[in-house]
C-alpha angles and dihedrals in degrees: 000000000000090000091051091048092051091048102040116356100054102359117215140149124359092327090054091051090051090047091050091052091050090048091054090051099040105037099053096102092049093045091052092047092050093051091048092047091051090062092217121196133197113281096021127133119236133191120201116192113212099358092178110194092359108253093132092048091058092047092049091048089055089058101044094043131205094318095052129080132223119194121193117194121194132159091215115090089200093055091047088051093050092046092049090052092048092049098034097134092045091048090050090051092052094242095110124042130183123205140165112261149109137225089265093049111029097158088222127137121251113275091002105131136056096209138017118202134188127181119189092336110095093086087070095054136094083239102205091048093044094048091048091051093050090049087054097051096042116091118236106284091022119142131237116206122185130171127174139165107267094225094059098043096089097205136062110277091239088065089066091056092050092048092049091053091049088052088058102262122141135196087040115182126181123186138172113218123195116219131205099223103024142037118284117280132216119226126198123189123178142153133225100232121243114237117264113256113261115249112257114262115241 
């Protein structure tokens, strides 16, 4: 378990570097799905929780363009280093930013991002706290996109939907998708609701 933690849970050292390389190779399909599901548009602001070696950051930056912003938060200095190297030109241009953080402590301002994305990371969260924090930083109408290998999730997929609703999300959808070359994955999509219009004053 310590070896798995050093490679994938809290990547560090040579095992973390190997784990990061494997993440870049193995998570591509999920990263692409997450970016597509987020429906990103030019100029938008995106938060990716636990971007690992940075593949999703680069994909998101390609969607939001030079006027958008993609922030990746990761508690692992090694993963931030690998992601910075992968996205070096985008970091230099100010489109991609890497910072220390977790789902529970993003460091973001309230209603500051249009989409929050997590790929194979939610099993490391304090889920209720992390979902509440992402609901806080998402703007009204902002989208939450989560995907994770079913076998590492640790709870029934329906639990994620219930927790997202308790955190204040609406339009919550949870699905289990079989895959040809990998284990099934769980997908969570949800929206931070827009405020109801105020009744007109007489």
